[in-house]
PDB file of C-alpha atoms in Angstrom:
ATOM      1  CA  UNK A   1       2.268 -25.928   7.773  1.00  0.00           C
ATOM      2  CA  UNK A   2       0.849 -23.065   9.817  1.00  0.00           C
ATOM      3  CA  UNK A   3      -2.018 -20.866   8.481  1.00  0.00           C
ATOM      4  CA  UNK A   4      -2.881 -17.281   9.304  1.00  0.00           C
ATOM      5  CA  UNK A   5      -6.294 -18.540  10.729  1.00  0.00           C
ATOM      6  CA  UNK A   6      -4.477 -21.065  12.961  1.00  0.00           C
ATOM      7  CA  UNK A   7      -2.187 -18.365  14.380  1.00  0.00           C
ATOM      8  CA  UNK A   8      -5.041 -16.094  15.076  1.00  0.00           C
ATOM      9  CA  UNK A   9      -7.263 -18.519  16.565  1.00  0.00           C
ATOM     10  CA  UNK A  10      -4.087 -19.574  18.919  1.00  0.00           C
ATOM     11  CA  UNK A  11      -3.748 -15.901  19.789  1.00  0.00           C
ATOM     12  CA  UNK A  12      -7.255 -15.280  20.794  1.00  0.00           C
ATOM     13  CA  UNK A  13      -7.187 -18.460  22.812  1.00  0.00           C
ATOM     14  CA  UNK A  14      -3.983 -17.469  24.729  1.00  0.00           C
ATOM     15  CA  UNK A  15      -5.087 -13.890  25.378  1.00  0.00           C
ATOM     16  CA  UNK A  16      -8.480 -14.892  26.741  1.00  0.00           C
ATOM     17  CA  UNK A  17      -6.926 -17.647  29.018  1.00  0.00           C
ATOM     18  CA  UNK A  18      -4.130 -15.567  30.380  1.00  0.00           C
ATOM     19  CA  UNK A  19      -5.693 -12.144  30.037  1.00  0.00           C
ATOM     20  CA  UNK A  20      -2.295 -10.867  28.456  1.00  0.00           C
ATOM     21  CA  UNK A  21      -0.538 -11.143  25.293  1.00  0.00           C
ATOM     22  CA  UNK A  22       2.367 -13.929  25.063  1.00  0.00           C
ATOM     23  CA  UNK A  23       5.612 -12.873  26.490  1.00  0.00           C
ATOM     24  CA  UNK A  24       7.236 -13.488  23.183  1.00  0.00           C
ATOM     25  CA  UNK A  25       6.628 -14.709  19.710  1.00  0.00           C
ATOM     26  CA  UNK A  26       9.127 -17.624  20.422  1.00  0.00           C
ATOM     27  CA  UNK A  27       7.062 -18.713  23.335  1.00  0.00           C
ATOM     28  CA  UNK A  28       3.754 -18.457  21.477  1.00  0.00           C
ATOM     29  CA  UNK A  29       4.855 -20.368  18.559  1.00  0.00           C
ATOM     30  CA  UNK A  30       6.388 -23.102  20.579  1.00  0.00           C
ATOM     31  CA  UNK A  31       2.938 -23.579  22.041  1.00  0.00           C
ATOM     32  CA  UNK A  32       1.428 -23.800  18.635  1.00  0.00           C
ATOM     33  CA  UNK A  33       4.322 -26.043  17.495  1.00  0.00           C
ATOM     34  CA  UNK A  34       5.127 -24.056  14.494  1.00  0.00           C
ATOM     35  CA  UNK A  35       8.297 -21.922  13.714  1.00  0.00           C
ATOM     36  CA  UNK A  36       8.885 -18.288  14.031  1.00  0.00           C
ATOM     37  CA  UNK A  37       9.265 -17.885  10.362  1.00  0.00           C
ATOM     38  CA  UNK A  38       5.837 -19.313   9.875  1.00  0.00           C
ATOM     39  CA  UNK A  39       4.418 -16.858  12.298  1.00  0.00           C
ATOM     40  CA  UNK A  40       6.186 -13.909  10.405  1.00  0.00           C
ATOM     41  CA  UNK A  41       4.990 -15.024   7.088  1.00  0.00           C
ATOM     42  CA  UNK A  42       1.599 -13.857   8.030  1.00  0.00           C
ATOM     43  CA  UNK A  43       1.925 -11.451  10.850  1.00  0.00           C
ATOM     44  CA  UNK A  44       4.461  -8.785  11.870  1.00  0.00           C
ATOM     45  CA  UNK A  45       3.698  -8.833  15.505  1.00  0.00           C
ATOM     46  CA  UNK A  46       0.903  -9.669  17.884  1.00  0.00           C
ATOM     47  CA  UNK A  47      -0.505  -6.111  17.447  1.00  0.00           C
ATOM     48  CA  UNK A  48      -0.748  -6.720  13.918  1.00  0.00           C
ATOM     49  CA  UNK A  49      -3.009  -9.853  14.570  1.00  0.00           C
ATOM     50  CA  UNK A  50      -5.378  -7.662  16.618  1.00  0.00           C
ATOM     51  CA  UNK A  51      -5.453  -4.991  13.970  1.00  0.00           C
ATOM     52  CA  UNK A  52      -6.319  -7.315  11.326  1.00  0.00           C
ATOM     53  CA  UNK A  53      -9.080  -9.058  13.454  1.00  0.00           C
ATOM     54  CA  UNK A  54     -10.759  -5.726  13.782  1.00  0.00           C
ATOM     55  CA  UNK A  55     -10.369  -4.746  10.065  1.00  0.00           C
ATOM     56  CA  UNK A  56     -11.733  -8.211   9.070  1.00  0.00           C
ATOM     57  CA  UNK A  57     -14.745  -7.775  11.180  1.00  0.00           C
ATOM     58  CA  UNK A  58     -15.501  -4.331   9.826  1.00  0.00           C
ATOM     59  CA  UNK A  59     -15.109  -5.499   6.064  1.00  0.00           C
ATOM     60  CA  UNK A  60     -16.989  -8.643   6.550  1.00  0.00           C
ATOM     61  CA  UNK A  61     -19.751  -6.544   8.086  1.00  0.00           C
ATOM     62  CA  UNK A  62     -20.003  -4.097   5.216  1.00  0.00           C
ATOM     63  CA  UNK A  63     -19.807  -6.721   2.588  1.00  0.00           C
ATOM     64  CA  UNK A  64     -22.684  -8.781   4.263  1.00  0.00           C
ATOM     65  CA  UNK A  65     -25.025  -5.660   4.308  1.00  0.00           C
ATOM     66  CA  UNK A  66     -24.281  -4.464   0.856  1.00  0.00           C
ATOM     67  CA  UNK A  67     -25.293  -7.941  -0.465  1.00  0.00           C
ATOM     68  CA  UNK A  68     -28.701  -7.542   1.030  1.00  0.00           C
ATOM     69  CA  UNK A  69     -31.626  -7.170  -1.383  1.00  0.00           C
ATOM     70  CA  UNK A  70     -33.124  -4.155   0.500  1.00  0.00           C
ATOM     71  CA  UNK A  71     -29.717  -2.408   0.536  1.00  0.00           C
ATOM     72  CA  UNK A  72     -30.191  -0.550  -2.844  1.00  0.00           C
ATOM     73  CA  UNK A  73     -33.546   0.891  -1.246  1.00  0.00           C
ATOM     74  CA  UNK A  74     -32.056   2.157   1.871  1.00  0.00           C
ATOM     75  CA  UNK A  75     -31.426   5.970   2.377  1.00  0.00           C
ATOM     76  CA  UNK A  76     -27.862   6.854   3.702  1.00  0.00           C
ATOM     77  CA  UNK A  77     -29.336   7.021   7.323  1.00  0.00           C
ATOM     78  CA  UNK A  78     -30.889   3.519   6.968  1.00  0.00           C
ATOM     79  CA  UNK A  79     -27.413   2.101   5.543  1.00  0.00           C
ATOM     80  CA  UNK A  80     -25.583   3.655   8.494  1.00  0.00           C
ATOM     81  CA  UNK A  81     -28.046   2.300  10.840  1.00  0.00           C
ATOM     82  CA  UNK A  82     -27.848  -1.181   9.162  1.00  0.00           C
ATOM     83  CA  UNK A  83     -24.232  -1.077   9.666  1.00  0.00           C
ATOM     84  CA  UNK A  84     -23.973  -0.613  13.252  1.00  0.00           C
ATOM     85  CA  UNK A  85     -26.835  -2.911  14.101  1.00  0.00           C
ATOM     86  CA  UNK A  86     -25.071  -5.532  12.149  1.00  0.00           C
ATOM     87  CA  UNK A  87     -21.743  -4.792  13.419  1.00  0.00           C
ATOM     88  CA  UNK A  88     -22.894  -5.195  16.965  1.00  0.00           C
ATOM     89  CA  UNK A  89     -24.233  -8.639  16.111  1.00  0.00           C
ATOM     90  CA  UNK A  90     -21.000  -9.574  14.589  1.00  0.00           C
ATOM     91  CA  UNK A  91     -18.918  -8.338  17.620  1.00  0.00           C
ATOM     92  CA  UNK A  92     -21.124 -10.242  19.786  1.00  0.00           C
ATOM     93  CA  UNK A  93     -19.719 -13.470  18.455  1.00  0.00           C
ATOM     94  CA  UNK A  94     -16.360 -12.559  19.829  1.00  0.00           C
ATOM     95  CA  UNK A  95     -17.390 -10.416  22.824  1.00  0.00           C
ATOM     96  CA  UNK A  96     -14.781 -11.702  25.169  1.00  0.00           C
ATOM     97  CA  UNK A  97     -11.960 -10.731  22.628  1.00  0.00           C
ATOM     98  CA  UNK A  98     -13.372  -7.348  21.713  1.00  0.00           C
ATOM     99  CA  UNK A  99     -13.594  -6.442  25.587  1.00  0.00           C
ATOM    100  CA  UNK A 100     -10.012  -7.590  26.205  1.00  0.00           C
ATOM    101  CA  UNK A 101      -8.852  -5.719  23.165  1.00  0.00           C
ATOM    102  CA  UNK A 102     -10.214  -2.551  23.746  1.00  0.00           C
ATOM    103  CA  UNK A 103      -9.864  -2.341  27.556  1.00  0.00           C
ATOM    104  CA  UNK A 104      -6.340  -3.278  27.193  1.00  0.00           C
ATOM    105  CA  UNK A 105      -5.682  -0.007  25.301  1.00  0.00           C
ATOM    106  CA  UNK A 106      -7.965   1.934  27.457  1.00  0.00           C
ATOM    107  CA  UNK A 107      -9.093   4.604  24.992  1.00  0.00           C
ATOM    108  CA  UNK A 108     -12.480   6.027  24.822  1.00  0.00           C
ATOM    109  CA  UNK A 109     -12.989   8.451  21.989  1.00  0.00           C
ATOM    110  CA  UNK A 110      -9.439   8.720  20.906  1.00  0.00           C
ATOM    111  CA  UNK A 111      -8.481   6.020  18.380  1.00  0.00           C
ATOM    112  CA  UNK A 112      -6.456   3.277  19.881  1.00  0.00           C
ATOM    113  CA  UNK A 113      -3.598   1.815  17.750  1.00  0.00           C
ATOM    114  CA  UNK A 114      -5.724  -1.470  17.474  1.00  0.00           C
ATOM    115  CA  UNK A 115      -8.440   0.334  15.465  1.00  0.00           C
ATOM    116  CA  UNK A 116      -6.055   2.202  13.276  1.00  0.00           C
ATOM    117  CA  UNK A 117      -6.744  -0.277  10.384  1.00  0.00           C
ATOM    118  CA  UNK A 118     -10.558   0.146  10.903  1.00  0.00           C
ATOM    119  CA  UNK A 119     -10.712   3.831  10.695  1.00  0.00           C
ATOM    120  CA  UNK A 120      -9.924   4.312   7.013  1.00  0.00           C
ATOM    121  CA  UNK A 121     -12.196   1.460   6.111  1.00  0.00           C
ATOM    122  CA  UNK A 122     -15.110   2.885   8.020  1.00  0.00           C
ATOM    123  CA  UNK A 123     -14.374   6.422   6.847  1.00  0.00           C
ATOM    124  CA  UNK A 124     -14.304   5.210   3.125  1.00  0.00           C
ATOM    125  CA  UNK A 125     -17.484   3.548   3.575  1.00  0.00           C
ATOM    126  CA  UNK A 126     -19.127   6.405   5.287  1.00  0.00           C
ATOM    127  CA  UNK A 127     -17.720   9.073   2.789  1.00  0.00           C
ATOM    128  CA  UNK A 128     -19.341   6.938   0.180  1.00  0.00           C
ATOM    129  CA  UNK A 129     -22.762   7.050   1.707  1.00  0.00           C
ATOM    130  CA  UNK A 130     -22.475  10.649   2.457  1.00  0.00           C
ATOM    131  CA  UNK A 131     -21.636  11.419  -0.985  1.00  0.00           C
ATOM    132  CA  UNK A 132     -24.656   9.373  -2.382  1.00  0.00           C
ATOM    133  CA  UNK A 133     -26.975  11.223   0.414  1.00  0.00           C
ATOM    134  CA  UNK A 134     -25.672  14.680  -0.929  1.00  0.00           C
ATOM    135  CA  UNK A 135     -26.341  13.841  -4.612  1.00  0.00           C
ATOM    136  CA  UNK A 136     -29.820  12.601  -3.789  1.00  0.00           C
ATOM    137  CA  UNK A 137     -30.696  15.732  -1.783  1.00  0.00           C
ATOM    138  CA  UNK A 138     -31.085  13.756   1.443  1.00  0.00           C
ATOM    139  CA  UNK A 139     -28.170  15.494   3.041  1.00  0.00           C
ATOM    140  CA  UNK A 140     -27.324  19.183   3.004  1.00  0.00           C
ATOM    141  CA  UNK A 141     -24.260  20.097   1.055  1.00  0.00           C
ATOM    142  CA  UNK A 142     -22.495  22.584   3.296  1.00  0.00           C
ATOM    143  CA  UNK A 143     -19.213  24.371   2.314  1.00  0.00           C
ATOM    144  CA  UNK A 144     -16.260  23.199   4.419  1.00  0.00           C
ATOM    145  CA  UNK A 145     -18.631  21.156   6.603  1.00  0.00           C
ATOM    146  CA  UNK A 146     -19.653  18.209   4.256  1.00  0.00           C
ATOM    147  CA  UNK A 147     -16.296  16.788   4.220  1.00  0.00           C
ATOM    148  CA  UNK A 148     -16.380  16.647   8.098  1.00  0.00           C
ATOM    149  CA  UNK A 149     -19.474  14.519   8.116  1.00  0.00           C
ATOM    150  CA  UNK A 150     -17.376  11.231   8.071  1.00  0.00           C
ATOM    151  CA  UNK A 151     -15.554  12.512  11.130  1.00  0.00           C
ATOM    152  CA  UNK A 152     -18.845  12.944  13.008  1.00  0.00           C
ATOM    153  CA  UNK A 153     -19.770   9.307  11.935  1.00  0.00           C
ATOM    154  CA  UNK A 154     -16.333   8.225  13.205  1.00  0.00           C
ATOM    155  CA  UNK A 155     -16.978   9.639  16.606  1.00  0.00           C
ATOM    156  CA  UNK A 156     -20.380   7.608  16.607  1.00  0.00           C
ATOM    157  CA  UNK A 157     -18.528   4.574  15.883  1.00  0.00           C
ATOM    158  CA  UNK A 158     -16.116   5.165  18.845  1.00  0.00           C
ATOM    159  CA  UNK A 159     -18.988   5.990  21.188  1.00  0.00           C
ATOM    160  CA  UNK A 160     -21.209   3.050  19.986  1.00  0.00           C
ATOM    161  CA  UNK A 161     -18.556   0.302  20.351  1.00  0.00           C
ATOM    162  CA  UNK A 162     -17.347   1.571  23.787  1.00  0.00           C
ATOM    163  CA  UNK A 163     -20.969   1.968  24.856  1.00  0.00           C
ATOM    164  CA  UNK A 164     -21.577  -1.758  23.698  1.00  0.00           C
ATOM    165  CA  UNK A 165     -18.444  -2.973  25.625  1.00  0.00           C
ATOM    166  CA  UNK A 166     -19.623  -1.440  28.961  1.00  0.00           C
ATOM    167  CA  UNK A 167     -23.423  -2.306  28.117  1.00  0.00           C
ATOM    168  CA  UNK A 168     -24.869  -4.746  30.851  1.00  0.00           C
ATOM    169  CA  UNK A 169     -28.397  -4.435  29.870  1.00  0.00           C
ATOM    170  CA  UNK A 170     -30.330  -7.720  28.830  1.00  0.00           C
ATOM    171  CA  UNK A 171     -29.616  -8.461  25.007  1.00  0.00           C
ATOM    172  CA  UNK A 172     -27.722  -5.175  24.969  1.00  0.00           C
ATOM    173  CA  UNK A 173     -30.968  -3.340  24.422  1.00  0.00           C
ATOM    174  CA  UNK A 174     -29.385  -0.130  25.602  1.00  0.00           C
ATOM    175  CA  UNK A 175     -26.839  -0.309  22.829  1.00  0.00           C
ATOM    176  CA  UNK A 176     -29.625  -0.561  20.164  1.00  0.00           C
ATOM    177  CA  UNK A 177     -31.095   2.504  21.693  1.00  0.00           C
ATOM    178  CA  UNK A 178     -27.764   4.299  21.725  1.00  0.00           C
ATOM    179  CA  UNK A 179     -27.377   3.552  17.964  1.00  0.00           C
ATOM    180  CA  UNK A 180     -30.783   4.727  17.021  1.00  0.00           C
ATOM    181  CA  UNK A 181     -30.553   7.982  18.932  1.00  0.00           C
ATOM    182  CA  UNK A 182     -27.052   8.625  17.953  1.00  0.00           C
ATOM    183  CA  UNK A 183     -27.266   8.193  14.349  1.00  0.00           C
ATOM    184  CA  UNK A 184     -30.559   9.809  13.787  1.00  0.00           C
ATOM    185  CA  UNK A 185     -29.445  12.950  15.826  1.00  0.00           C
ATOM    186  CA  UNK A 186     -26.338  12.853  13.658  1.00  0.00           C
ATOM    187  CA  UNK A 187     -28.225  12.627  10.467  1.00  0.00           C
ATOM    188  CA  UNK A 188     -30.560  15.282  11.636  1.00  0.00           C
ATOM    189  CA  UNK A 189     -27.732  17.549  11.671  1.00  0.00           C
ATOM    190  CA  UNK A 190     -26.469  16.501   8.285  1.00  0.00           C
ATOM    191  CA  UNK A 191     -29.957  17.300   6.698  1.00  0.00           C
ATOM    192  CA  UNK A 192     -31.037  20.839   5.730  1.00  0.00           C
ATOM    193  CA  UNK A 193     -32.583  22.911   8.527  1.00  0.00           C
ATOM    194  CA  UNK A 194     -34.082  26.258   8.925  1.00  0.00           C
ATOM    195  CA  UNK A 195     -30.496  27.443   9.848  1.00  0.00           C
ATOM    196  CA  UNK A 196     -29.515  26.692   6.367  1.00  0.00           C
ATOM    197  CA  UNK A 197     -32.470  28.651   4.933  1.00  0.00           C
ATOM    198  CA  UNK A 198     -31.352  31.529   7.299  1.00  0.00           C
ATOM    199  CA  UNK A 199     -27.657  31.200   5.983  1.00  0.00           C
ATOM    200  CA  UNK A 200     -28.805  31.081   2.439  1.00  0.00           C
ATOM    201  CA  UNK A 201     -31.027  34.318   2.986  1.00  0.00           C
ATOM    202  CA  UNK A 202     -28.144  35.920   4.546  1.00  0.00           C
ATOM    203  CA  UNK A 203     -25.989  35.312   1.654  1.00  0.00           C
ATOM    204  CA  UNK A 204     -28.618  36.724  -0.659  1.00  0.00           C
ATOM    205  CA  UNK A 205     -29.024  39.901   1.272  1.00  0.00           C
ATOM    206  CA  UNK A 206     -25.233  40.340   1.145  1.00  0.00           C
ATOM    207  CA  UNK A 207     -24.931  39.879  -2.616  1.00  0.00           C
ATOM    208  CA  UNK A 208     -27.878  42.412  -3.072  1.00  0.00           C
ATOM    209  CA  UNK A 209     -26.832  44.910  -0.474  1.00  0.00           C
ATOM    210  CA  UNK A 210     -27.050  47.874  -2.934  1.00  0.00           C
ATOM    211  CA  UNK A 211     -30.721  46.861  -3.656  1.00  0.00           C
ATOM    212  CA  UNK A 212     -31.626  46.661  -0.152  1.00  0.00           C
ATOM    213  CA  UNK A 213     -29.969  50.075   0.562  1.00  0.00           C
ATOM    214  CA  UNK A 214     -32.124  51.747  -2.201  1.00  0.00           C
ATOM    215  CA  UNK A 215     -35.313  50.321  -0.627  1.00  0.00           C
ATOM    216  CA  UNK A 216     -34.450  52.085   2.665  1.00  0.00           C
ATOM    217  CA  UNK A 217     -34.242  55.654   0.898  1.00  0.00           C
TER     218      UNK A 217
END
């Protein structure tokens, strides 16, 4: 009896050996010595295998870092940094497949179909951390903008993963630097700044325009 893991492992081995997907489910299951019905019991297509691999890698990373003792002490910024550093370590274990999967789709910043399952998982994770950061005062609560913070983090996700795929530095040290600089800049923008104070002051003057007009007389 075939298992989901057996099919997934067989698929990864095939695409890395042939640098392409099997010609058909029929030819693929024949090599695995299983039936088509056994394949479709777990997966609807080859694309669904890849989507699930990416989703599992993301969920496993989130579950692992959330179980760390220091997790509760981390700020929202540190939690996102922890995710990306840990995620890259997880991806390293399957680098050949990750490179194949992304380069096959050729997308850079647009979300390729293979990552369609990852996006909602990551955005839910990011939104939870953002909400906690806003509640604690770590992040600025900006009308109409706060709900877009997760989109900015998804852009960072796409950038970091693609940067790592193309990183040829020793130990992928350039990727570590890209994570540090990219996430820190992003969270600096999420925090309160002098521009927020200026905006609040402008709203104050607008609400009290009659009083300021009296002062001019």
